[in-house]
GROMACS .gro file of C-alpha atoms in nm:
model
  358
    1MET     CA    1  -7.620  10.477  10.705
    2ILE     CA    2  -7.468  10.254  10.986
    3GLN     CA    3  -7.652   9.934  10.988
    4PRO     CA    4  -7.722   9.771  11.390
    5ILE     CA    5  -7.546   9.461  11.462
    6THR     CA    6  -7.812   9.213  11.537
    7LEU     CA    7  -7.771   8.869  11.720
    8ASP     CA    8  -7.858   8.686  11.387
    9LYS     CA    9  -7.588   8.879  11.183
   10PHE     CA   10  -7.325   8.830  11.452
   11LEU     CA   11  -7.388   8.466  11.483
   12ARG     CA   12  -7.368   8.455  11.113
   13TRP     CA   13  -7.013   8.625  11.091
   14THR     CA   14  -6.894   8.431  11.383
   15VAL     CA   15  -6.989   8.091  11.228
   16ILE     CA   16  -6.805   8.215  10.896
   17ALA     CA   17  -6.503   8.300  11.100
   18LEU     CA   18  -6.491   7.978  11.248
   19ILE     CA   19  -6.520   7.806  10.907
   20ILE     CA   20  -6.244   8.009  10.768
   21THR     CA   21  -6.027   7.911  11.048
   22ALA     CA   22  -6.114   7.533  11.049
   23VAL     CA   23  -6.024   7.553  10.664
   24PHE     CA   24  -5.720   7.729  10.703
   25PHE     CA   25  -5.585   7.448  10.988
   26VAL     CA   26  -5.713   7.176  10.777
   27LEU     CA   27  -5.508   7.309  10.467
   28LYS     CA   28  -5.193   7.370  10.699
   29GLY     CA   29  -5.213   7.024  10.809
   30LEU     CA   30  -5.283   6.847  10.462
   31SER     CA   31  -5.053   7.096  10.261
   32SER     CA   32  -4.795   6.843  10.191
   33VAL     CA   33  -5.073   6.629  10.020
   34LEU     CA   34  -5.259   6.927   9.868
   35LEU     CA   35  -4.941   7.085   9.719
   36PRO     CA   36  -4.913   6.869   9.417
   37PHE     CA   37  -5.274   6.937   9.342
   38PHE     CA   38  -5.250   7.320   9.372
   39VAL     CA   39  -4.927   7.316   9.165
   40ALA     CA   40  -5.109   7.119   8.892
   41TRP     CA   41  -5.417   7.354   8.908
   42LEU     CA   42  -5.201   7.666   8.850
   43LEU     CA   43  -4.995   7.493   8.551
   44ALA     CA   44  -5.343   7.372   8.429
   45TYR     CA   45  -5.462   7.736   8.450
   46LEU     CA   46  -5.141   7.835   8.254
   47LEU     CA   47  -5.156   7.598   7.993
   48HIS     CA   48  -5.528   7.591   7.951
   49PRO     CA   49  -5.545   7.859   7.660
   50ILE     CA   50  -5.276   7.685   7.457
   51VAL     CA   51  -5.506   7.349   7.479
   52LYS     CA   52  -5.796   7.556   7.376
   53PHE     CA   53  -5.592   7.712   7.105
   54ILE     CA   54  -5.470   7.354   6.984
   55GLN     CA   55  -5.815   7.190   6.999
   56PHE     CA   56  -6.048   7.461   6.834
   57LYS     CA   57  -5.811   7.675   6.622
   58MET     CA   58  -5.583   7.368   6.498
   59HIS     CA   59  -5.922   7.169   6.475
   60VAL     CA   60  -5.785   6.900   6.694
   61LYS     CA   61  -6.102   6.678   6.779
   62SER     CA   62  -5.982   6.494   7.073
   63ARG     CA   63  -5.943   6.685   7.403
   64ALA     CA   64  -5.697   6.425   7.541
   65VAL     CA   65  -5.494   6.472   7.229
   66SER     CA   66  -5.494   6.840   7.261
   67ILE     CA   67  -5.366   6.812   7.606
   68ILE     CA   68  -5.074   6.551   7.501
   69ILE     CA   69  -4.978   6.801   7.200
   70THR     CA   70  -4.972   7.090   7.478
   71PHE     CA   71  -4.737   6.860   7.711
   72ILE     CA   72  -4.500   6.757   7.411
   73LEU     CA   73  -4.438   7.132   7.322
   74ALA     CA   74  -4.370   7.255   7.696
   75ILE     CA   75  -4.172   6.969   7.707
   76LEU     CA   76  -3.969   7.097   7.374
   77ILE     CA   77  -3.926   7.412   7.509
   78ILE     CA   78  -3.811   7.342   7.830
   79THR     CA   79  -3.555   7.087   7.674
   80GLY     CA   80  -3.429   7.338   7.417
   81VAL     CA   81  -3.389   7.616   7.697
   82VAL     CA   82  -3.175   7.375   7.897
   83MET     CA   83  -2.965   7.269   7.615
   84VAL     CA   84  -2.894   7.629   7.542
   85ILE     CA   85  -2.800   7.694   7.917
   86VAL     CA   86  -2.685   7.390   8.063
   87PRO     CA   87  -2.410   7.205   7.817
   88PRO     CA   88  -2.225   7.549   7.771
   89PHE     CA   89  -2.227   7.610   8.155
   90ILE     CA   90  -2.088   7.261   8.197
   91ASP     CA   91  -1.805   7.326   7.928
   92GLN     CA   92  -1.707   7.653   8.077
   93VAL     CA   93  -1.670   7.470   8.440
   94ALA     CA   94  -1.486   7.182   8.259
   95LYS     CA   95  -1.255   7.491   8.111
   96LEU     CA   96  -1.205   7.608   8.464
   97GLY     CA   97  -1.106   7.286   8.597
   98ASP     CA   98  -0.844   7.242   8.310
   99LEU     CA   99  -0.691   7.594   8.421
  100ALA     CA  100  -0.693   7.521   8.762
  101ASN     CA  101  -0.506   7.186   8.681
  102ARG     CA  102  -0.267   7.390   8.474
  103TYR     CA  103  -0.211   7.636   8.756
  104VAL     CA  104  -0.097   7.349   8.986
  105GLN     CA  105   0.138   7.182   8.715
  106ASP     CA  106   0.308   7.512   8.697
  107ASN     CA  107   0.311   7.640   9.035
  108THR     CA  108   0.349   7.296   9.223
  109HIS     CA  109   0.569   7.056   9.028
  110SER     CA  110   0.264   6.833   9.031
  111SER     CA  111   0.073   6.658   8.734
  112SER     CA  112  -0.268   6.716   8.844
  113ILE     CA  113  -0.488   6.841   9.172
  114ALA     CA  114  -0.517   6.485   9.270
  115GLY     CA  115  -0.116   6.433   9.264
  116MET     CA  116  -0.079   6.760   9.477
  117ILE     CA  117  -0.341   6.624   9.723
  118LYS     CA  118  -0.152   6.320   9.734
  119LYS     CA  119   0.181   6.475   9.802
  120TRP     CA  120   0.034   6.700  10.087
  121ILE     CA  121  -0.101   6.386  10.247
  122ASN     CA  122   0.216   6.205  10.230
  123ASP     CA  123   0.421   6.519  10.373
  124ASN     CA  124   0.165   6.573  10.629
  125HIS     CA  125   0.111   6.188  10.752
  126ALA     CA  126   0.196   6.226  11.113
  127GLN     CA  127  -0.017   6.536  11.170
  128ILE     CA  128  -0.313   6.336  11.024
  129ASP     CA  129  -0.254   6.062  11.218
  130LYS     CA  130  -0.244   6.255  11.538
  131PHE     CA  131  -0.570   6.431  11.439
  132LEU     CA  132  -0.731   6.121  11.352
  133ASN     CA  133  -0.674   5.969  11.702
  134SER     CA  134  -0.736   6.295  11.879
  135ARG     CA  135  -1.076   6.374  12.075
  136ASP     CA  136  -1.142   6.656  11.840
  137PHE     CA  137  -1.179   6.410  11.559
  138ALA     CA  138  -1.444   6.181  11.768
  139ASP     CA  139  -1.634   6.496  11.871
  140THR     CA  140  -1.644   6.596  11.478
  141ILE     CA  141  -1.753   6.256  11.371
  142LYS     CA  142  -2.040   6.277  11.653
  143THR     CA  143  -2.157   6.626  11.493
  144ALA     CA  144  -2.137   6.495  11.136
  145MET     CA  145  -2.357   6.198  11.205
  146PRO     CA  146  -2.688   6.354  11.267
  147LYS     CA  147  -2.601   6.580  10.925
  148LEU     CA  148  -2.542   6.278  10.766
  149PHE     CA  149  -2.862   6.121  10.828
  150ASP     CA  150  -3.017   6.468  10.742
  151PHE     CA  151  -2.856   6.436  10.370
  152VAL     CA  152  -2.987   6.068  10.358
  153GLY     CA  153  -3.339   6.232  10.443
  154GLN     CA  154  -3.306   6.479  10.201
  155THR     CA  155  -3.233   6.217   9.929
  156ALA     CA  156  -3.512   6.042  10.014
  157SER     CA  157  -3.744   6.379  10.004
  158VAL     CA  158  -3.593   6.414   9.655
  159VAL     CA  159  -3.726   6.089   9.527
  160MET     CA  160  -4.043   6.159   9.693
  161SER     CA  161  -4.040   6.488   9.492
  162ILE     CA  162  -4.000   6.309   9.164
  163ILE     CA  163  -4.294   6.110   9.258
  164ALA     CA  164  -4.468   6.402   9.344
  165SER     CA  165  -4.411   6.534   9.021
  166PHE     CA  166  -4.539   6.251   8.831
  167ILE     CA  167  -4.861   6.273   9.050
  168THR     CA  168  -4.883   6.647   8.964
  169LEU     CA  169  -4.856   6.533   8.597
  170LEU     CA  170  -5.146   6.316   8.645
  171TYR     CA  171  -5.350   6.590   8.849
  172MET     CA  172  -5.278   6.826   8.560
  173PHE     CA  173  -5.384   6.618   8.294
  174PHE     CA  174  -5.743   6.531   8.446
  175ILE     CA  175  -5.788   6.889   8.521
  176LEU     CA  176  -5.730   7.018   8.182
  177LEU     CA  177  -5.942   6.731   8.073
  178ASP     CA  178  -6.238   6.872   8.222
  179TYR     CA  179  -6.126   7.219   8.307
  180ASP     CA  180  -6.460   7.404   8.201
  181ASP     CA  181  -6.661   7.148   8.361
  182LEU     CA  182  -6.470   7.191   8.714
  183LEU     CA  183  -6.549   7.551   8.699
  184LYS     CA  184  -6.904   7.507   8.662
  185SER     CA  185  -6.891   7.248   8.935
  186LEU     CA  186  -6.735   7.480   9.171
  187VAL     CA  187  -6.966   7.777   9.087
  188LYS     CA  188  -7.275   7.528   9.173
  189MET     CA  189  -7.121   7.463   9.521
  190ILE     CA  190  -7.185   7.849   9.590
  191PRO     CA  191  -7.517   7.929   9.711
  192LYS     CA  192  -7.730   8.105   9.452
  193SER     CA  193  -7.780   8.409   9.645
  194GLN     CA  194  -7.404   8.455   9.674
  195ARG     CA  195  -7.318   8.355   9.331
  196PRO     CA  196  -7.320   8.718   9.172
  197PHE     CA  197  -7.082   8.841   9.450
  198TRP     CA  198  -6.824   8.560   9.401
  199CYS     CA  199  -6.843   8.529   9.035
  200GLY     CA  200  -6.775   8.887   8.974
  201LEU     CA  201  -6.491   8.876   9.214
  202ALA     CA  202  -6.344   8.580   9.042
  203SER     CA  203  -6.378   8.735   8.701
  204ASP     CA  204  -6.180   9.037   8.813
  205VAL     CA  205  -5.921   8.826   8.988
  206GLU     CA  206  -5.872   8.615   8.648
  207ARG     CA  207  -5.872   8.939   8.444
  208ALA     CA  208  -5.600   9.069   8.687
  209LEU     CA  209  -5.392   8.743   8.697
  210ASN     CA  210  -5.401   8.734   8.330
  211SER     CA  211  -5.281   9.080   8.302
  212TYR     CA  212  -4.986   9.028   8.534
  213ILE     CA  213  -4.870   8.703   8.387
  214ARG     CA  214  -4.868   8.875   8.042
  215GLY     CA  215  -4.708   9.184   8.163
  216GLN     CA  216  -4.436   8.982   8.379
  217GLY     CA  217  -4.391   8.767   8.066
  218LEU     CA  218  -4.291   9.075   7.843
  219VAL     CA  219  -4.095   9.230   8.130
  220ALA     CA  220  -3.871   8.893   8.169
  221LEU     CA  221  -3.862   8.879   7.787
  222THR     CA  222  -3.723   9.261   7.771
  223MET     CA  223  -3.464   9.208   8.026
  224GLY     CA  224  -3.358   8.874   7.880
  225ILE     CA  225  -3.313   9.063   7.562
  226LEU     CA  226  -3.101   9.337   7.736
  227PHE     CA  227  -2.893   9.108   7.919
  228CYS     CA  228  -2.781   8.954   7.607
  229ILE     CA  229  -2.729   9.249   7.439
  230GLY     CA  230  -2.536   9.370   7.725
  231PHE     CA  231  -2.331   9.077   7.796
  232THR     CA  232  -2.247   9.038   7.419
  233ILE     CA  233  -2.107   9.411   7.420
  234ILE     CA  234  -1.861   9.324   7.676
  235ASP     CA  235  -1.777   9.005   7.549
  236PHE     CA  236  -1.868   8.818   7.835
  237PRO     CA  237  -1.872   8.415   7.834
  238MET     CA  238  -2.209   8.239   7.763
  239ALA     CA  239  -2.354   8.578   7.687
  240ILE     CA  240  -2.677   8.457   7.512
  241GLY     CA  241  -2.737   8.160   7.748
  242LEU     CA  242  -2.696   8.362   8.071
  243GLY     CA  243  -2.943   8.639   7.961
  244ILE     CA  244  -3.186   8.366   7.882
  245LEU     CA  245  -3.141   8.222   8.240
  246ILE     CA  246  -3.177   8.578   8.386
  247GLY     CA  247  -3.492   8.621   8.172
  248ILE     CA  248  -3.643   8.300   8.289
  249LEU     CA  249  -3.554   8.381   8.670
  250ASP     CA  250  -3.740   8.726   8.613
  251LEU     CA  251  -4.053   8.565   8.566
  252VAL     CA  252  -4.064   8.572   8.964
  253PRO     CA  253  -3.979   8.937   8.995
  254TYR     CA  254  -3.626   8.996   9.155
  255LEU     CA  255  -3.548   8.643   9.146
  256HIS     CA  256  -3.274   8.698   8.878
  257SER     CA  257  -3.060   8.830   9.138
  258ILE     CA  258  -2.936   8.485   9.199
  259ALA     CA  259  -2.769   8.465   8.863
  260LEU     CA  260  -2.484   8.682   9.015
  261ILE     CA  261  -2.344   8.349   9.127
  262PRO     CA  262  -2.281   8.189   8.768
  263THR     CA  263  -2.181   8.546   8.656
  264ALA     CA  264  -1.895   8.521   8.902
  265LEU     CA  265  -1.795   8.196   8.803
  266LEU     CA  266  -1.799   8.299   8.446
  267ALA     CA  267  -1.572   8.594   8.536
  268LEU     CA  268  -1.350   8.379   8.687
  269MET     CA  269  -1.299   8.140   8.403
  270LYS     CA  270  -1.250   8.425   8.168
  271ALA     CA  271  -0.996   8.598   8.397
  272ALA     CA  272  -0.810   8.267   8.445
  273ASN     CA  273  -0.817   8.183   8.051
  274THR     CA  274  -0.727   8.538   7.922
  275GLY     CA  275  -0.507   8.673   8.192
  276SER     CA  276  -0.716   8.950   8.255
  277ASN     CA  277  -0.820   9.123   8.599
  278PHE     CA  278  -1.105   8.927   8.767
  279TRP     CA  279  -1.233   9.261   8.914
  280MET     CA  280  -1.241   9.433   8.599
  281ILE     CA  281  -1.453   9.164   8.426
  282PHE     CA  282  -1.682   9.093   8.717
  283GLY     CA  283  -1.723   9.477   8.759
  284ALA     CA  284  -1.826   9.512   8.387
  285ALA     CA  285  -2.074   9.228   8.417
  286VAL     CA  286  -2.226   9.406   8.761
  287LEU     CA  287  -2.213   9.731   8.551
  288VAL     CA  288  -2.464   9.556   8.295
  289PHE     CA  289  -2.692   9.425   8.589
  290ILE     CA  290  -2.715   9.778   8.729
  291ILE     CA  291  -2.785   9.957   8.400
  292VAL     CA  292  -3.062   9.681   8.276
  293GLN     CA  293  -3.212   9.682   8.635
  294ILE     CA  294  -3.261  10.066   8.593
  295ILE     CA  295  -3.411  10.054   8.269
  296ILE     CA  296  -3.655   9.800   8.384
  297ASP     CA  297  -3.771   9.973   8.712
  298MET     CA  298  -3.753  10.308   8.579
  299VAL     CA  299  -3.903  10.236   8.235
  300VAL     CA  300  -4.012   9.880   8.135
  301THR     CA  301  -4.188   9.788   8.448
  302PRO     CA  302  -4.384  10.114   8.507
  303LYS     CA  303  -4.496  10.150   8.137
  304VAL     CA  304  -4.551   9.762   8.069
  305MET     CA  305  -4.729   9.664   8.381
  306GLY     CA  306  -4.910   9.992   8.442
  307LYS     CA  307  -5.059   9.942   8.096
  308ALA     CA  308  -5.126   9.576   8.132
  309MET     CA  309  -5.301   9.611   8.477
  310GLY     CA  310  -5.450   9.945   8.459
  311LEU     CA  311  -5.244  10.100   8.722
  312ASN     CA  312  -5.063  10.434   8.718
  313PRO     CA  313  -4.690  10.378   8.764
  314ALA     CA  314  -4.673  10.621   9.060
  315VAL     CA  315  -4.918  10.379   9.238
  316LEU     CA  316  -4.758  10.069   9.089
  317LEU     CA  317  -4.433  10.150   9.246
  318LEU     CA  318  -4.565  10.255   9.561
  319SER     CA  319  -4.757   9.919   9.587
  320LEU     CA  320  -4.408   9.770   9.532
  321SER     CA  321  -4.289   9.952   9.821
  322ILE     CA  322  -4.545   9.907  10.071
  323TRP     CA  323  -4.609   9.527  10.016
  324GLY     CA  324  -4.222   9.476   9.986
  325ALA     CA  325  -4.212   9.649  10.335
  326LEU     CA  326  -4.469   9.452  10.491
  327LEU     CA  327  -4.384   9.095  10.348
  328GLY     CA  328  -4.051   9.128  10.214
  329PHE     CA  329  -3.930   8.924   9.933
  330ILE     CA  330  -4.296   8.746   9.909
  331GLY     CA  331  -4.456   9.114   9.901
  332LEU     CA  332  -4.266   9.198   9.611
  333ILE     CA  333  -4.400   8.911   9.432
  334ILE     CA  334  -4.766   8.932   9.507
  335ALA     CA  335  -4.775   9.300   9.505
  336LEU     CA  336  -4.909   9.387   9.167
  337PRO     CA  337  -5.177   9.114   9.150
  338LEU     CA  338  -5.280   9.191   9.495
  339THR     CA  339  -5.310   9.565   9.442
  340THR     CA  340  -5.511   9.502   9.150
  341ILE     CA  341  -5.745   9.273   9.293
  342ILE     CA  342  -5.805   9.524   9.575
  343ILE     CA  343  -5.858   9.807   9.339
  344ALA     CA  344  -6.121   9.591   9.144
  345TYR     CA  345  -6.311   9.484   9.416
  346TRP     CA  346  -6.322   9.858   9.560
  347LYS     CA  347  -6.443   9.962   9.212
  348ARG     CA  348  -6.695   9.680   9.190
  349TYR     CA  349  -6.860   9.663   9.519
  350VAL     CA  350  -6.770   9.974   9.707
  351THR     CA  351  -6.771  10.282   9.465
  352LYS     CA  352  -6.978  10.095   9.202
  353GLU     CA  353  -6.786  10.228   8.931
  354GLN     CA  354  -6.819   9.928   8.708
  355GLU     CA  355  -7.173   9.935   8.736
  356GLU     CA  356  -7.211  10.287   8.628
  357GLN     CA  357  -6.999  10.218   8.318
  358LEU     CA  358  -7.233   9.946   8.237
   0.00000   0.00000   0.00000
């Protein structure tokens, strides 16, 4: 039955729309201030199960001590991953620099790259002086000065980001300290007549996000292992560290593609070190990327994410295509959880399937 739109209902929905619009613009205006808080809440949501495990399963009486232990564990894990990835990569870059110096010595009769540059400056002294006194150089300086100030501004922004990180840690600590009480306070802010609707929807959202995080974590772990195996088979430099890095990047779907940049550098280093053809080495690495991506997209993601989130693989792949076409890269990231939330809402409030199951 189609219900008539009364004046009261129209005014109510108009007020709600205005409130939502006002909240949107307020959040947009205060985004820089609220960002550390929202990041802290997201991290607290991810760490809360670990805090509960340490507090209740390991019988740590103090909630604050449990949070500190969780922070220490997280820092140790991050430090361990960084130590596995960064020092070997720096070592490979240093070797590449040594090879470049050796190439300069063998082909230019100079002791180092710095010596080669000095020789080039001495040989072209007149042309350099002419360029420095030319109008083109003055125009270049005028163009470069705003960019220099932009760089200084970016440096200041990095300092502010560090300060914001400490603020985020403080937010996260206090959110975790009273996590359950904060959730109860949020529920009490909702009118009693609307609580069943919003609490039920929040329960579905939480269940969907938990399934998504577990599923995507398993997919990223599988991808990291497959890359470690693939790079080891082709004897690629830093095979384990690069595989771990790709697995971490894949926690955000398709972000692992940027790992092609360090892969190209490592392929260049191996080619220079062994005298092999660069394109053969880089082509083998790209082939590993293609094979692993096919396995992940055709087998692992449909099976793992479909089972974790209760989606048919065909629906899951369709959701990736639709949201990717609508929102681009962001659509690929939010496609799976957003599709699950929509389906959960439809089952709970439209078809009433969940009520029938109960």
